[in-house]
XYZ file of C-alpha atoms in Angstrom:
178
model
C 143.568 333.422 83.493
C 140.072 334.512 84.524
C 141.596 336.704 87.220
C 143.964 338.344 84.733
C 141.069 338.957 82.331
C 138.792 340.276 85.086
C 141.487 342.753 86.153
C 142.428 343.532 82.533
C 146.035 342.571 83.165
C 146.631 342.030 79.455
C 150.440 342.127 79.542
C 150.694 339.346 82.112
C 147.986 337.358 80.348
C 149.703 337.595 76.983
C 153.060 336.598 78.485
C 151.469 333.564 80.087
C 149.603 332.501 76.940
C 152.638 333.037 74.685
C 154.456 330.288 76.553
C 151.725 327.691 75.904
C 151.024 325.476 72.876
C 148.404 326.839 70.467
C 145.886 324.100 71.285
C 146.057 324.968 74.975
C 145.663 328.693 74.285
C 142.642 327.993 72.088
C 141.089 325.807 74.760
C 141.642 328.457 77.428
C 140.227 331.401 75.469
C 137.398 329.660 73.596
C 134.753 330.454 76.207
C 135.299 334.226 76.083
C 132.990 336.426 74.016
C 133.674 339.617 72.086
C 135.296 342.053 72.798
C 137.361 340.130 75.364
C 138.184 337.366 72.870
C 139.667 339.905 70.443
C 141.618 341.631 73.212
C 143.204 338.363 74.225
C 143.854 337.221 70.661
C 145.349 340.473 69.385
C 147.960 340.457 72.125
C 149.274 337.022 71.172
C 152.543 336.768 69.244
C 151.921 336.914 65.489
C 153.433 333.473 64.920
C 150.980 331.932 67.410
C 147.791 333.500 66.011
C 147.294 331.230 62.960
C 147.605 328.070 65.027
C 145.324 329.365 67.775
C 142.662 330.416 65.252
C 142.864 326.976 63.611
C 142.455 325.251 66.993
C 139.489 327.321 68.205
C 136.040 325.734 68.043
C 134.146 326.821 64.943
C 131.823 329.272 66.719
C 134.658 331.039 68.558
C 136.838 331.154 65.423
C 133.956 332.641 63.436
C 133.207 335.225 66.118
C 136.865 336.219 66.298
C 137.451 336.333 62.532
C 134.295 338.441 62.114
C 135.548 340.925 64.713
C 138.968 341.310 63.079
C 139.427 343.677 60.142
C 139.620 341.730 56.838
C 143.313 342.662 56.263
C 144.221 341.178 59.661
C 142.185 338.056 58.919
C 143.927 337.786 55.527
C 147.389 338.042 57.121
C 146.549 335.309 59.604
C 144.915 333.104 56.941
C 148.062 333.389 54.811
C 149.991 331.685 57.601
C 147.428 328.942 58.216
C 147.281 325.572 56.506
C 144.960 326.025 53.500
C 142.367 323.588 54.852
C 142.221 325.405 58.205
C 141.955 328.798 56.505
C 139.153 327.473 54.284
C 137.295 326.161 57.342
C 137.489 329.510 59.151
C 136.775 331.719 56.130
C 133.988 329.433 54.955
C 132.046 330.124 58.145
C 132.159 333.898 57.725
C 129.647 336.157 56.047
C 130.281 336.023 52.266
C 131.290 339.697 52.087
C 133.773 339.459 54.964
C 135.138 336.188 53.618
C 135.596 337.646 50.124
C 137.420 340.716 51.458
C 139.701 338.533 53.550
C 140.514 336.222 50.647
C 141.206 339.222 48.388
C 143.836 340.368 50.886
C 145.644 337.019 50.891
C 148.658 336.053 48.806
C 147.524 334.971 45.355
C 148.638 331.338 45.709
C 147.171 330.926 49.194
C 143.922 332.576 48.152
C 143.568 330.243 45.171
C 144.091 327.153 47.344
C 141.544 328.390 49.876
C 138.993 329.179 47.169
C 139.365 325.655 45.756
C 138.916 324.036 49.145
C 135.869 326.184 49.927
C 134.032 324.761 46.901
C 133.754 321.346 48.570
C 131.089 320.491 51.162
C 132.647 320.697 54.620
C 132.140 317.009 55.469
C 133.269 315.654 52.082
C 136.763 314.317 51.423
C 137.527 317.496 49.481
C 136.380 319.633 52.387
C 138.608 317.809 54.835
C 141.733 317.518 52.705
C 144.698 319.833 52.629
C 146.681 320.943 49.636
C 149.779 321.349 51.798
C 151.998 318.432 50.876
C 155.579 317.683 50.051
C 156.220 316.908 46.413
C 159.548 315.874 44.929
C 160.833 315.186 41.467
C 161.734 311.613 40.584
C 165.249 312.917 39.860
C 165.878 314.250 43.369
C 168.143 312.354 45.710
C 167.150 311.167 49.159
C 169.531 313.734 50.682
C 167.892 316.552 48.692
C 164.456 315.391 49.838
C 165.534 315.201 53.489
C 167.104 318.661 53.254
C 163.849 320.035 51.820
C 161.874 318.436 54.649
C 164.279 319.875 57.225
C 163.916 323.325 55.626
C 160.124 323.098 55.912
C 159.477 323.170 59.679
C 155.855 324.289 59.259
C 154.745 320.867 58.056
C 152.805 319.310 60.917
C 152.914 315.578 60.276
C 154.695 314.068 57.325
C 153.800 310.474 56.575
C 154.207 310.370 52.810
C 156.159 312.313 50.217
C 154.814 312.477 46.704
C 156.952 311.837 43.643
C 156.062 313.529 40.361
C 157.359 313.493 36.806
C 158.527 316.522 34.799
C 154.924 317.631 34.158
C 153.979 317.418 37.846
C 151.955 314.218 37.411
C 151.992 311.868 40.404
C 154.015 308.731 39.752
C 154.214 307.384 43.288
C 154.636 307.922 47.005
C 157.294 307.048 49.539
C 156.646 306.802 53.265
C 158.809 309.009 55.426
C 160.205 305.889 57.070
C 161.265 304.430 53.719
C 162.894 307.726 52.858
C 164.781 307.837 56.136
């Protein structure tokens, strides 16, 4: 990878990185500085960028997000888990962060804003608002179909059951559901 970067063989580098898991890509590119970091990142497939940004160490993610135009950062943050987006955007300069959040989808932006109000090391700062919620009237088959249709969920351990007003009435482990 260093050889490809040194010789600015971006096409070959991007092809190689596109075949790797996001965590591996993040680990491999984390030691590069600007503008090389941006050159590598911008050539990645769009569906890989949110996961790579989430996996980068805080300093590298901040450096990269600062170098990207706010609309690009907003597009990537829209595709990230809300807690990861809040972590990245929370480290940016307030003006850059605000512009990026303004460019996000309304629902995603609201979730990120809420999460950014909590101290980073508190339970609220660590939590995610991405969860699977089902009505008490749904069948097991409907719940399993919804889970299958939601491939972006990383790890599902619990599903949350709510009443008609959206109030939590209980949880079911994924194993119980299966």
